PDB file of C-alpha atoms in Angstrom:
ATOM      1  CA  UNK A   1       1.315  -8.730 -17.679  1.00  0.00           C
ATOM      2  CA  UNK A   2      -0.273 -10.731 -14.883  1.00  0.00           C
ATOM      3  CA  UNK A   3      -3.968  -9.872 -14.530  1.00  0.00           C
ATOM      4  CA  UNK A   4      -3.944 -11.301 -10.995  1.00  0.00           C
ATOM      5  CA  UNK A   5      -1.941  -8.461  -9.477  1.00  0.00           C
ATOM      6  CA  UNK A   6      -2.330  -6.251  -6.394  1.00  0.00           C
ATOM      7  CA  UNK A   7      -4.967  -4.091  -8.104  1.00  0.00           C
ATOM      8  CA  UNK A   8      -7.029  -7.136  -9.081  1.00  0.00           C
ATOM      9  CA  UNK A   9      -7.067  -8.524  -5.546  1.00  0.00           C
ATOM     10  CA  UNK A  10      -7.754  -5.083  -4.032  1.00  0.00           C
ATOM     11  CA  UNK A  11     -10.770  -4.777  -6.355  1.00  0.00           C
ATOM     12  CA  UNK A  12     -12.010  -8.046  -4.866  1.00  0.00           C
ATOM     13  CA  UNK A  13     -11.581  -6.582  -1.382  1.00  0.00           C
ATOM     14  CA  UNK A  14     -13.431  -3.448  -2.543  1.00  0.00           C
ATOM     15  CA  UNK A  15     -16.343  -5.624  -3.685  1.00  0.00           C
ATOM     16  CA  UNK A  16     -16.492  -6.985  -0.142  1.00  0.00           C
ATOM     17  CA  UNK A  17     -16.405  -3.440   1.262  1.00  0.00           C
ATOM     18  CA  UNK A  18     -19.344  -2.471  -0.954  1.00  0.00           C
ATOM     19  CA  UNK A  19     -21.260  -5.491   0.330  1.00  0.00           C
ATOM     20  CA  UNK A  20     -20.561  -4.356   3.897  1.00  0.00           C
ATOM     21  CA  UNK A  21     -21.881  -0.866   3.118  1.00  0.00           C
ATOM     22  CA  UNK A  22     -25.032  -2.339   1.575  1.00  0.00           C
ATOM     23  CA  UNK A  23     -25.595  -4.176   4.863  1.00  0.00           C
ATOM     24  CA  UNK A  24     -25.079  -1.011   6.924  1.00  0.00           C
ATOM     25  CA  UNK A  25     -21.625  -2.100   8.079  1.00  0.00           C
ATOM     26  CA  UNK A  26     -18.516   0.085   7.989  1.00  0.00           C
ATOM     27  CA  UNK A  27     -17.253  -0.649   4.469  1.00  0.00           C
ATOM     28  CA  UNK A  28     -14.060  -2.601   4.975  1.00  0.00           C
ATOM     29  CA  UNK A  29     -13.414  -5.648   2.837  1.00  0.00           C
ATOM     30  CA  UNK A  30     -10.643  -8.223   2.816  1.00  0.00           C
ATOM     31  CA  UNK A  31      -9.429 -11.173   0.797  1.00  0.00           C
ATOM     32  CA  UNK A  32      -6.605 -13.586   1.527  1.00  0.00           C
ATOM     33  CA  UNK A  33      -4.599 -14.911  -1.391  1.00  0.00           C
ATOM     34  CA  UNK A  34      -2.450 -18.030  -1.394  1.00  0.00           C
ATOM     35  CA  UNK A  35      -0.584 -19.278  -4.453  1.00  0.00           C
ATOM     36  CA  UNK A  36      -2.354 -16.760  -6.675  1.00  0.00           C
ATOM     37  CA  UNK A  37      -5.896 -17.663  -5.668  1.00  0.00           C
ATOM     38  CA  UNK A  38      -8.358 -16.221  -3.184  1.00  0.00           C
ATOM     39  CA  UNK A  39      -8.857 -18.655  -0.317  1.00  0.00           C
ATOM     40  CA  UNK A  40     -10.900 -16.363   1.940  1.00  0.00           C
ATOM     41  CA  UNK A  41     -13.017 -13.250   1.601  1.00  0.00           C
ATOM     42  CA  UNK A  42     -14.859 -11.251   4.222  1.00  0.00           C
ATOM     43  CA  UNK A  43     -16.249  -7.857   5.131  1.00  0.00           C
ATOM     44  CA  UNK A  44     -17.044  -6.149   8.405  1.00  0.00           C
ATOM     45  CA  UNK A  45     -19.932  -7.774  10.256  1.00  0.00           C
ATOM     46  CA  UNK A  46     -19.771  -6.058  13.633  1.00  0.00           C
ATOM     47  CA  UNK A  47     -23.376  -4.840  13.443  1.00  0.00           C
ATOM     48  CA  UNK A  48     -25.072  -7.990  12.157  1.00  0.00           C
ATOM     49  CA  UNK A  49     -23.120 -10.272  14.503  1.00  0.00           C
ATOM     50  CA  UNK A  50     -23.245  -7.777  17.400  1.00  0.00           C
ATOM     51  CA  UNK A  51     -19.538  -8.455  17.809  1.00  0.00           C
ATOM     52  CA  UNK A  52     -16.933  -5.677  17.971  1.00  0.00           C
ATOM     53  CA  UNK A  53     -14.225  -8.143  16.875  1.00  0.00           C
ATOM     54  CA  UNK A  54     -15.989  -9.115  13.622  1.00  0.00           C
ATOM     55  CA  UNK A  55     -13.701  -7.007  11.438  1.00  0.00           C
ATOM     56  CA  UNK A  56     -13.104  -8.063   7.837  1.00  0.00           C
ATOM     57  CA  UNK A  57      -9.500  -9.035   8.570  1.00  0.00           C
ATOM     58  CA  UNK A  58     -10.402 -11.193  11.584  1.00  0.00           C
ATOM     59  CA  UNK A  59     -13.128 -13.027   9.674  1.00  0.00           C
ATOM     60  CA  UNK A  60     -10.866 -13.551   6.654  1.00  0.00           C
ATOM     61  CA  UNK A  61      -8.045 -14.917   8.821  1.00  0.00           C
ATOM     62  CA  UNK A  62     -10.405 -17.401  10.493  1.00  0.00           C
ATOM     63  CA  UNK A  63     -11.736 -18.496   7.127  1.00  0.00           C
ATOM     64  CA  UNK A  64      -8.252 -18.870   5.606  1.00  0.00           C
ATOM     65  CA  UNK A  65      -6.928 -20.945   8.501  1.00  0.00           C
ATOM     66  CA  UNK A  66      -9.955 -23.218   8.151  1.00  0.00           C
ATOM     67  CA  UNK A  67      -9.338 -23.610   4.405  1.00  0.00           C
ATOM     68  CA  UNK A  68      -5.658 -24.449   4.920  1.00  0.00           C
ATOM     69  CA  UNK A  69      -6.136 -26.447   8.108  1.00  0.00           C
ATOM     70  CA  UNK A  70      -3.280 -24.543   9.709  1.00  0.00           C
ATOM     71  CA  UNK A  71      -2.952 -21.626  12.097  1.00  0.00           C
ATOM     72  CA  UNK A  72      -0.095 -19.938  10.224  1.00  0.00           C
ATOM     73  CA  UNK A  73      -0.592 -18.096   6.943  1.00  0.00           C
ATOM     74  CA  UNK A  74       3.065 -17.512   6.086  1.00  0.00           C
ATOM     75  CA  UNK A  75       2.585 -18.093   2.353  1.00  0.00           C
ATOM     76  CA  UNK A  76      -0.492 -15.885   2.117  1.00  0.00           C
ATOM     77  CA  UNK A  77      -1.209 -12.215   1.531  1.00  0.00           C
ATOM     78  CA  UNK A  78      -4.068 -10.228   3.046  1.00  0.00           C
ATOM     79  CA  UNK A  79      -5.614  -7.516   0.870  1.00  0.00           C
ATOM     80  CA  UNK A  80      -7.720  -5.083   2.865  1.00  0.00           C
ATOM     81  CA  UNK A  81      -9.301  -1.799   1.829  1.00  0.00           C
ATOM     82  CA  UNK A  82      -8.296   0.118   4.955  1.00  0.00           C
ATOM     83  CA  UNK A  83      -5.191  -0.048   7.129  1.00  0.00           C
ATOM     84  CA  UNK A  84      -5.795  -2.649   9.846  1.00  0.00           C
ATOM     85  CA  UNK A  85      -6.496  -1.526  13.392  1.00  0.00           C
ATOM     86  CA  UNK A  86      -4.352  -2.604  16.338  1.00  0.00           C
ATOM     87  CA  UNK A  87      -6.604  -5.602  17.111  1.00  0.00           C
ATOM     88  CA  UNK A  88      -6.412  -6.860  13.535  1.00  0.00           C
ATOM     89  CA  UNK A  89      -2.681  -6.192  13.355  1.00  0.00           C
ATOM     90  CA  UNK A  90      -2.263  -8.427  16.391  1.00  0.00           C
ATOM     91  CA  UNK A  91      -4.186 -11.227  14.690  1.00  0.00           C
ATOM     92  CA  UNK A  92      -2.173 -10.686  11.500  1.00  0.00           C
ATOM     93  CA  UNK A  93       1.001 -10.985  13.561  1.00  0.00           C
ATOM     94  CA  UNK A  94      -0.125 -14.151  15.351  1.00  0.00           C
ATOM     95  CA  UNK A  95      -1.197 -15.765  12.070  1.00  0.00           C
ATOM     96  CA  UNK A  96       2.193 -14.850  10.565  1.00  0.00           C
ATOM     97  CA  UNK A  97       0.701 -13.625   7.299  1.00  0.00           C
ATOM     98  CA  UNK A  98       3.445 -13.271   4.701  1.00  0.00           C
ATOM     99  CA  UNK A  99       2.084 -10.021   3.332  1.00  0.00           C
ATOM    100  CA  UNK A 100      -0.425  -7.268   3.968  1.00  0.00           C
ATOM    101  CA  UNK A 101      -1.587  -4.956   1.209  1.00  0.00           C
ATOM    102  CA  UNK A 102      -3.957  -2.156   2.137  1.00  0.00           C
ATOM    103  CA  UNK A 103      -5.601   0.653   0.261  1.00  0.00           C
ATOM    104  CA  UNK A 104      -6.360   3.651   2.455  1.00  0.00           C
ATOM    105  CA  UNK A 105      -4.470   4.650   5.579  1.00  0.00           C
ATOM    106  CA  UNK A 106      -6.400   5.101   8.818  1.00  0.00           C
ATOM    107  CA  UNK A 107      -4.885   7.973  10.760  1.00  0.00           C
ATOM    108  CA  UNK A 108      -7.384   7.592  13.632  1.00  0.00           C
ATOM    109  CA  UNK A 109      -7.103   3.858  14.323  1.00  0.00           C
ATOM    110  CA  UNK A 110      -4.443   2.382  12.028  1.00  0.00           C
ATOM    111  CA  UNK A 111      -1.809   0.063  13.467  1.00  0.00           C
ATOM    112  CA  UNK A 112       1.135   1.933  11.964  1.00  0.00           C
ATOM    113  CA  UNK A 113       0.595   4.843  14.343  1.00  0.00           C
ATOM    114  CA  UNK A 114      -0.299   2.894  17.475  1.00  0.00           C
ATOM    115  CA  UNK A 115       1.407  -0.508  17.123  1.00  0.00           C
ATOM    116  CA  UNK A 116       3.920  -0.419  14.283  1.00  0.00           C
ATOM    117  CA  UNK A 117       5.641  -3.592  15.512  1.00  0.00           C
ATOM    118  CA  UNK A 118       2.471  -5.692  15.867  1.00  0.00           C
ATOM    119  CA  UNK A 119       2.990  -7.627  12.646  1.00  0.00           C
ATOM    120  CA  UNK A 120       5.370 -10.555  12.317  1.00  0.00           C
ATOM    121  CA  UNK A 121       8.869  -9.236  11.500  1.00  0.00           C
ATOM    122  CA  UNK A 122       8.878 -11.062   8.130  1.00  0.00           C
ATOM    123  CA  UNK A 123       5.503  -9.694   6.999  1.00  0.00           C
ATOM    124  CA  UNK A 124       5.839  -7.499   3.930  1.00  0.00           C
ATOM    125  CA  UNK A 125       3.520  -4.472   3.952  1.00  0.00           C
ATOM    126  CA  UNK A 126       2.399  -2.487   0.912  1.00  0.00           C
ATOM    127  CA  UNK A 127       0.001   0.412   1.100  1.00  0.00           C
ATOM    128  CA  UNK A 128      -1.722   2.830  -1.240  1.00  0.00           C
ATOM    129  CA  UNK A 129      -3.088   0.217  -3.667  1.00  0.00           C
ATOM    130  CA  UNK A 130      -6.294   1.738  -5.122  1.00  0.00           C
ATOM    131  CA  UNK A 131      -6.065   4.210  -2.252  1.00  0.00           C
ATOM    132  CA  UNK A 132      -8.538   6.729  -3.711  1.00  0.00           C
ATOM    133  CA  UNK A 133     -11.234   4.127  -4.344  1.00  0.00           C
ATOM    134  CA  UNK A 134     -10.789   2.607  -0.893  1.00  0.00           C
ATOM    135  CA  UNK A 135     -10.860   5.981   0.876  1.00  0.00           C
ATOM    136  CA  UNK A 136     -13.857   7.064  -1.193  1.00  0.00           C
ATOM    137  CA  UNK A 137     -15.855   4.073  -0.023  1.00  0.00           C
ATOM    138  CA  UNK A 138     -15.328   5.083   3.604  1.00  0.00           C
ATOM    139  CA  UNK A 139     -15.894   8.811   3.011  1.00  0.00           C
ATOM    140  CA  UNK A 140     -19.136   8.194   1.105  1.00  0.00           C
ATOM    141  CA  UNK A 141     -20.429   5.783   3.739  1.00  0.00           C
ATOM    142  CA  UNK A 142     -19.889   8.156   6.655  1.00  0.00           C
ATOM    143  CA  UNK A 143     -21.152  11.154   4.654  1.00  0.00           C
ATOM    144  CA  UNK A 144     -24.441   9.323   3.971  1.00  0.00           C
ATOM    145  CA  UNK A 145     -24.657   8.230   7.594  1.00  0.00           C
ATOM    146  CA  UNK A 146     -24.211  11.809   8.867  1.00  0.00           C
ATOM    147  CA  UNK A 147     -26.896  13.052   6.463  1.00  0.00           C
ATOM    148  CA  UNK A 148     -29.346  10.449   7.769  1.00  0.00           C
ATOM    149  CA  UNK A 149     -29.051  11.738  11.350  1.00  0.00           C
ATOM    150  CA  UNK A 150     -31.835  14.243  12.050  1.00  0.00           C
TER     151      UNK A 150
END
């Protein structure tokens, strides 16, 4: 059994999501894997960077292209805790990521509902990996945030 499987890499993305939550960011984490090793990791930083495009996926893609010195990520897989939004799906499509694995679906903003053809046609998508843990992270974050509002 290969210990470096989808669950392993999703746990790494979850660690990034937890870091985001600790910083007051929406808890989405991402890692990009190439040839069985993580070449990029990121979490949402929209608040600290004051940048609405600073989603975990966008930051991870930028980091991965810098590591590889190439704009295409055809041999790589993105692991992300929540289904990418339309903006991120566009970036995933343009970077030609070979695979996308996400944990929890996002019925409000997920690309599958609003832009199901945004990804490159050859991109393989898997969903539901550690879905409960990924969804829990989001639910807990927003529950705590609502309780903090007077």
